[in-house]
Each structure stands twice: as C-alpha cells, then as structure tokens.
Coordinates of C-alpha atoms and ligand atoms in Angstrom, one line a residue:
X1 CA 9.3 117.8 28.3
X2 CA 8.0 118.3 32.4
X3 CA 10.5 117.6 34.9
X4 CA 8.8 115.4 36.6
X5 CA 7.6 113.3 32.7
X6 CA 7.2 109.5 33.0
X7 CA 9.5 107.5 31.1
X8 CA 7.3 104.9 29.2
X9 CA 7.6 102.3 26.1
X10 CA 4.6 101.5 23.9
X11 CA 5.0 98.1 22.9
X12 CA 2.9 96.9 19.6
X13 CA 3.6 100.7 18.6
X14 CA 2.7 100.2 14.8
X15 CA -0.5 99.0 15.6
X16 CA -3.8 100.8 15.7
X17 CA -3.7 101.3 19.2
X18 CA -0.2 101.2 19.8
X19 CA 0.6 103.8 17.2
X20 CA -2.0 106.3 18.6
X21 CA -0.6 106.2 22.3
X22 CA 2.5 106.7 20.9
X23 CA 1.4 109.9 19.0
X24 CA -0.9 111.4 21.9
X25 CA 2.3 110.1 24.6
X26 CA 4.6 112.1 22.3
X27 CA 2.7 115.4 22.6
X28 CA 2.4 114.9 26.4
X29 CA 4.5 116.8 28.6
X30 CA 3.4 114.1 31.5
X31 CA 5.4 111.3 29.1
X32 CA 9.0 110.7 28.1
X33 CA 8.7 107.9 25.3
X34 CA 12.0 106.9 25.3
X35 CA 11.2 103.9 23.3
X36 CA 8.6 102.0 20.5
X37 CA 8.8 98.7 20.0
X38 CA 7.1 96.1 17.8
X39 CA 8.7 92.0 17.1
X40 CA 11.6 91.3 15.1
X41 CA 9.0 89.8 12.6
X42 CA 7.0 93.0 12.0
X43 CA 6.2 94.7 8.5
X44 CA 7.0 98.0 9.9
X45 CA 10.5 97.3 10.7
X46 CA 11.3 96.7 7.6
X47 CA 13.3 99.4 5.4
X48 CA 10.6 100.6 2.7
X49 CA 8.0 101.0 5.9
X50 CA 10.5 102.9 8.4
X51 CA 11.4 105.2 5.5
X52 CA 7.4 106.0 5.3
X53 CA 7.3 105.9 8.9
X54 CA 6.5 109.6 10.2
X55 CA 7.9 110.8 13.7
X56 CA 11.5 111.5 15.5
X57 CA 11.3 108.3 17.3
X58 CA 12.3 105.0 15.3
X59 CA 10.5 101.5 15.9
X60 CA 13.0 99.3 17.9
X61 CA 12.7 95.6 18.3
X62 CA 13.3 94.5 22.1
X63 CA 16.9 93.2 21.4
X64 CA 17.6 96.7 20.2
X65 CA 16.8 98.4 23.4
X66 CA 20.6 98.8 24.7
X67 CA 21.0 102.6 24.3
X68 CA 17.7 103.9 25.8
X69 CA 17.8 108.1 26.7
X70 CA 16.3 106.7 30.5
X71 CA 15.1 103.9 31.8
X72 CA 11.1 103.3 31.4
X73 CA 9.4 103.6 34.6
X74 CA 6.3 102.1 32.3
X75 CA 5.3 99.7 29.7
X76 CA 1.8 100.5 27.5
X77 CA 1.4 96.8 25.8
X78 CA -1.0 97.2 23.0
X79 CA 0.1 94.0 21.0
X80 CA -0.9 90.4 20.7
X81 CA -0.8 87.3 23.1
X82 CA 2.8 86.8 22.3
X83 CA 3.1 90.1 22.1
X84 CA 2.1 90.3 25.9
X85 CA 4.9 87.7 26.7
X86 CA 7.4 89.9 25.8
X87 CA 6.2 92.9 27.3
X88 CA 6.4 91.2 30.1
X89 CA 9.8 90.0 30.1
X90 CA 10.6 93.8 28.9
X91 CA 8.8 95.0 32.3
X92 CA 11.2 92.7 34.1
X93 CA 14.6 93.5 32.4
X94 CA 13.7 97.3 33.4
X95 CA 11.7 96.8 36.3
X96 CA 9.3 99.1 35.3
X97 CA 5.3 98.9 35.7
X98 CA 3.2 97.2 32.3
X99 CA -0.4 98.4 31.7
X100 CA -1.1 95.5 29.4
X101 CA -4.5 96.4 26.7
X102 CA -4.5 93.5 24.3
X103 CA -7.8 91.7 24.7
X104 CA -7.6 88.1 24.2
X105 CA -5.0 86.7 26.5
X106 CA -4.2 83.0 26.3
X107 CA -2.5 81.1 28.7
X108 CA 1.0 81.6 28.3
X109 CA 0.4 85.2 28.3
X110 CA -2.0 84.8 31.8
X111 CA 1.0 83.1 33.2
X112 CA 4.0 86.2 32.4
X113 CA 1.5 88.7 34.2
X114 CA 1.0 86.7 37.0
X115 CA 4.9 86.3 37.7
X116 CA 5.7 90.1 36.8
X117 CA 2.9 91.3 39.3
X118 CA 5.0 89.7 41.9
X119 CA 7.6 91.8 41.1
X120 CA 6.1 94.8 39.2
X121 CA 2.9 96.7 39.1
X122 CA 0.5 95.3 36.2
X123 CA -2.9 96.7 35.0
X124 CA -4.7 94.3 33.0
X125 CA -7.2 96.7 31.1
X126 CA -9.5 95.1 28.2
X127 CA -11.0 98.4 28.1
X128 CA -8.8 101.4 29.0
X129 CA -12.3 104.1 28.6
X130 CA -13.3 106.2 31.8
X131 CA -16.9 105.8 30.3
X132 CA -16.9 101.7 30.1
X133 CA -15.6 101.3 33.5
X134 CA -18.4 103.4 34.6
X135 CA -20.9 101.2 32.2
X136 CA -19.8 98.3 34.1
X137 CA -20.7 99.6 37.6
X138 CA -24.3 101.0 36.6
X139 CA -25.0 97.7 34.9
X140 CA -23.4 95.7 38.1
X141 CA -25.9 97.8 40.1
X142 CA -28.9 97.2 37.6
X143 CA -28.5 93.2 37.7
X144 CA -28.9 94.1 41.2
X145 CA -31.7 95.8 41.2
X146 CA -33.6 94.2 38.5
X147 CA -33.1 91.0 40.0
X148 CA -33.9 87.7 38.7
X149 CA -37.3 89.0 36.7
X150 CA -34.8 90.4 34.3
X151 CA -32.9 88.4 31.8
X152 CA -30.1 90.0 30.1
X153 CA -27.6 89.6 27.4
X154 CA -24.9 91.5 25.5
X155 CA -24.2 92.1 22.3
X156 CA -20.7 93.5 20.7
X157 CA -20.0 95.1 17.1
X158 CA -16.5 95.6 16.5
X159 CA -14.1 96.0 12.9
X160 CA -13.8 93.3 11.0
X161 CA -9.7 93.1 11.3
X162 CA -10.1 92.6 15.3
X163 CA -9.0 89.0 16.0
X164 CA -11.2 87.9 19.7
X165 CA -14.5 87.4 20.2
X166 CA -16.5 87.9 22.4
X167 CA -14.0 91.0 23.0
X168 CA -12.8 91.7 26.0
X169 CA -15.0 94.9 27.1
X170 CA -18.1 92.3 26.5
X171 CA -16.3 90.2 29.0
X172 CA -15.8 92.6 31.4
X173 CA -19.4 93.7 31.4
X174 CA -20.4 89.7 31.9
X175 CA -18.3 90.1 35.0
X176 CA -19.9 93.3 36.0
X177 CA -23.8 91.3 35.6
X178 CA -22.0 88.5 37.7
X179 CA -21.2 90.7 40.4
X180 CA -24.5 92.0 40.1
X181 CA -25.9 88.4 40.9
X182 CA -26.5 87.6 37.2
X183 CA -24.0 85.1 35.0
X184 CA -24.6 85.2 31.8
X185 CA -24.8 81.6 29.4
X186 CA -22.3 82.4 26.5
X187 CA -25.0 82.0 24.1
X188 CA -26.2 85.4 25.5
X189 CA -22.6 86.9 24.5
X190 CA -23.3 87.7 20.3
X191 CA -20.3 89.2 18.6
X192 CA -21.0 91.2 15.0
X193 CA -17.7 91.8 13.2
X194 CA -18.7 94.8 10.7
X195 CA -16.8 97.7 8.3
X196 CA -14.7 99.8 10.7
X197 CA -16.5 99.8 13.9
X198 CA -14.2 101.2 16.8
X199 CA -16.2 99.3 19.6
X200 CA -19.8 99.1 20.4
X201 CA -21.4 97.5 23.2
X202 CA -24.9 97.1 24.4
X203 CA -26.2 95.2 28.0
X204 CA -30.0 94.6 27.3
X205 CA -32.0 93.6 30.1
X206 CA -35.4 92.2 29.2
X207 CA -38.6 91.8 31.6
X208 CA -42.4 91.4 31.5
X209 CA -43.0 93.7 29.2
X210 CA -40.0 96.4 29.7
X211 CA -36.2 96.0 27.5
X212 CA -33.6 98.0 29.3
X213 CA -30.0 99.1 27.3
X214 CA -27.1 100.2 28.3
X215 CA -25.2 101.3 25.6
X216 CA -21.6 102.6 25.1
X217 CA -20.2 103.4 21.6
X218 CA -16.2 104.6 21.3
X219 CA -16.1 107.4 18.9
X220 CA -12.3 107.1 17.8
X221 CA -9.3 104.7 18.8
X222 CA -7.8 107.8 21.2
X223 CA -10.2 107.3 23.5
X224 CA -8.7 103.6 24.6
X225 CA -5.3 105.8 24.0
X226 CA -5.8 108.5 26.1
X227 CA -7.2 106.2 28.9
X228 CA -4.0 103.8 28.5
X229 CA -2.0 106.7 29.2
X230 CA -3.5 108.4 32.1
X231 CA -3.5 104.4 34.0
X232 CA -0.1 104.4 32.7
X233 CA 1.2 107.7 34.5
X234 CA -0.5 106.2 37.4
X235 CA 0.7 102.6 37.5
X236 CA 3.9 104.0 37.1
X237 CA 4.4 105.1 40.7
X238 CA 2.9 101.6 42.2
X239 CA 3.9 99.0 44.4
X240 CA 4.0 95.6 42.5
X241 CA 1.0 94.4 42.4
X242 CA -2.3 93.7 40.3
X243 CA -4.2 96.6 39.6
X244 CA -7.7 97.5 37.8
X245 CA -9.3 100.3 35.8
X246 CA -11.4 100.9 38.9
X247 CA -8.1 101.4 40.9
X248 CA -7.2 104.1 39.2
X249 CA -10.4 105.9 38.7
X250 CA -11.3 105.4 42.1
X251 CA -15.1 104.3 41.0
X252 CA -15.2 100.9 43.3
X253 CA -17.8 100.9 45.7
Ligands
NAP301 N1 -7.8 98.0 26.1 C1 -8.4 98.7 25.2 O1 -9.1 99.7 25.5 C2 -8.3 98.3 23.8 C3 -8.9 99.1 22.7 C4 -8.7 98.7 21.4 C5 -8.0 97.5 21.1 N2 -7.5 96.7 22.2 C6 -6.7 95.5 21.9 O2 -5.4 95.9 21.7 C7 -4.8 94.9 20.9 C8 -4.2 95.5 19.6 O3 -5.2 96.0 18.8 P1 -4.9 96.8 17.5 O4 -6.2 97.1 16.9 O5 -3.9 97.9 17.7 O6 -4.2 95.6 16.7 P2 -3.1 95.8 15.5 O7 -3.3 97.0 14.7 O8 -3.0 94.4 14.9 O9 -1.7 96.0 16.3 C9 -1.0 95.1 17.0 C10 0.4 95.5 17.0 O10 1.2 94.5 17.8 C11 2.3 94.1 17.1 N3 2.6 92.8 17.5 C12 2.1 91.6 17.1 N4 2.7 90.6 17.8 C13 3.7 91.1 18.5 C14 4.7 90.6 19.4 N5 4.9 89.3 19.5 N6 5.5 91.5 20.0 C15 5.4 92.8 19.8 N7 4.5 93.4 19.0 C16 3.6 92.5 18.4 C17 1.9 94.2 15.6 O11 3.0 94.3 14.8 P3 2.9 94.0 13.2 O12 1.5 94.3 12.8 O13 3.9 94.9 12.6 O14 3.2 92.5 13.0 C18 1.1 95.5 15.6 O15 1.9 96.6 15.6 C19 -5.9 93.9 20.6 O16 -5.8 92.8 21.5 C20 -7.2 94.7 20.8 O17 -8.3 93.8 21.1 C21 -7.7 97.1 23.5

C-alpha cells in the first residue's frame, strides 16, 4: 500500500459491479479498502456464502463498521435505490466523499444525495466509462450540427438480470441530444434485455437519405470498475459539492 492510498468503502460489494471494484481497488496501490459492505438482508452474508467467499477482506453490514483500520475518505456505491440511502447516510457518519453508480434512482434516493452534497462531495455517475462520457459530447455536438433535418433515437441492449430501463447511460445520452438542441419522445428510448450483455448503446440519427450511429459497446464489467475508481481517487480530495463524469475528465466544453 502507497503512502499517500485513499481510504475507500465499496458498498453493494457482492454485486457484479461492486465485487469487481473491490477486486481491481484491492490490487491498487492508489486504494486502501478498509471496508465492503452489502445490507443486513444479503445472501452473501450469510455463513455457507462467506465461507465460499474468496479474499482477506470480509463483507460487513453498515452496523458492523465500528472497528475500521482508517477512516474512508470515499464511498464507491454500486447497489440499489435503497442501497443508495444508506450509502449515503454512511458518507455522512464518516464524512467522506460517495461516487454513487447505481442507475435507477428513485426518489428517496434523489433526496439523500441532495442533502449529503451539502455536506460531502457526491458524483452521480450512471455510466462511470472514459469512452461514454466522450460518446455523449460527440453526439451533443452532432444534434448540433445536424440540426433539425435529423431525427434521432437510441436504442440500449443490456443482460437480462439488470433491473431499469431505459438504463441510465441511454439517459445520459438523451441529455447529451438535449443539450445538443434535440429532446428525444421516450418512445424513441427502446430498451432490449438479452443473454449476458455488459452494455450496448447506439444514438442513430436519421435524415434524407443518410442514418448516422454512434455506437459504444463495454467489453467487460471492469471497465465501469476501473472508471469508478479513478472518479473515486478524485472525488476524494473535493469540496462538497455535486460533481460529474465530465468534472473529472475534464472533457466539458
Ligand atoms: N455506473 C456504471 O457505470 C454502472 C455499470 C454497471 C452497472 N451499474 C449499476 O450498478 C447497480 C448495481 O449493478 P450490479 O449489476 O452490480 O447489480 P447486482 O449484481 O444486483 O449487485 C447489487 C449489489 O447491491 C447489494 N444491495 C442491494 N440492496 C442493498 C442495500 N439496500 N444496501 C446495500 N447493498 C445492497 C446487493 O446485495 P445482495 O445481492 O446480496 O442482496 C448486491 O450485492 C445497478 O443500478 C446497475 O444499473 C452502473
């Protein structure tokens, strides 16, 4: 471990995604994890699953978080709705920083971010990939360009076990044509929920008698992981505050 290693908690960390930023976070000199923690309720706490469970660091519930080796400066949430509640309220207990990545956020969970970012420094990132933040801008620029001659639509193809639709990377790039002067209806949003798709999306742009695509496929789960951890290592050193995927890679403009 680096001297100067941020202290962080992955929260949801026997997920999918939680469990892979715990894994690349653990062989990261930049990262301390000092803790993982999933709900009281989960499978993987219970005694036949940790004795499975691979990995010096044991899944801890958030009411089991008295004894930590250092304080999280921190908080990767990778969870669920509810899930984000409670990272939120962890965020505040250790005033650290929360880089929330669950997609789907309902009200209650809208609400906790908005109090913590008064308070703490919060990245709400539906997508956490250097490459999609940079889809969004080029298709920003071409709504812009193409104009109103061009209509557009996005369509989404994701595993069958992911739980929102239309996910939240489509929703981003909706926001991204809206800034380009284009708003989308939803019923040009189409969501395909197939086999074990990591995450494709496509922003088509049709006109007389030209289709545009923009196309971004993930290749494997540690791309959103490795992207959650370099806006954590950054987020961690922030003034409270909300923040953006653009914030960090410095692409705005
Ligand atoms: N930002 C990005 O780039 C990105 C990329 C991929 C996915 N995502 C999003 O990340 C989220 C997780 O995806 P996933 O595929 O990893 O899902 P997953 O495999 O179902 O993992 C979710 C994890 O959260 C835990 N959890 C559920 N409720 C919780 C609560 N109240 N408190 C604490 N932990 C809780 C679950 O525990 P148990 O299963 O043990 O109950 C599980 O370990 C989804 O919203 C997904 O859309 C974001």
């Amino acid at each position: 471990m680096s001297a100067i290693s941020t202290p962080i908690i992955i929260h949801g960390a026997s997920g999918r995604m939680g469990s892979r930023t715990a894994h690349l976070a653990q062989r990261d000199d930049a990262f301390n994890v000092v803790a993982l923690v999933s709900h009281a309720r989960s499978p993987a706490l219970e005694p036949s699953a940790r004795a499975i469970a691979q990995g010096a660091i044991p899944l801890r519930t958030p009411h089991d978080l008295g004894s930590l080796p250092q304080e999280p400066a921190v908080i990767v949430d990778f969870s669920s709705p509810e899930g984000v509640v409670a990272a939120c309220e962890l965020a505040r207990r250790f005033s650290a920083a929360l880089l929330v990545g669950t997609t789907g956020l309902d009200e209650p969970a809208r609400a906790a971010i908005d109090t913590l970012a008064r308070t703490s420094a919060v990245l709400v990132a539906p997508n956490t990939s250097l490459g999609v933040a940079a889809v969004a801008r080029a298709v920003r620029d071409l709504a812009r360009a193409l104009g109103p001659a061009f209509d557009a639509g996005i369509i989404e193809v994701h595993h069958t076990k992911k739980k929102d639709a239309p996910s939240g990377t489509a929703i981003r790039l909706a926001s991204a044509l809206a800034e380009g002067g284009r708003t989308l209806p939803p019923s040009a949003i189409a969501a395909l929920r197939v086999g074990d798709v990591v995450g494709e999306h496509t922003v088509r742009f049709v006109g007389p008698d030209e289709t545009i695509e923009v196309i971004h496929r993930a290749g494997s789960r540690d791309l959103f992981a490795r992207g959650a951890l370099r806006a954590a290592a950054w987020l961690a050193s922030r003034p409270p505050g909300r923040y953006t995927m653009s914030d960090v890679l410095a692409i705005d403009g």
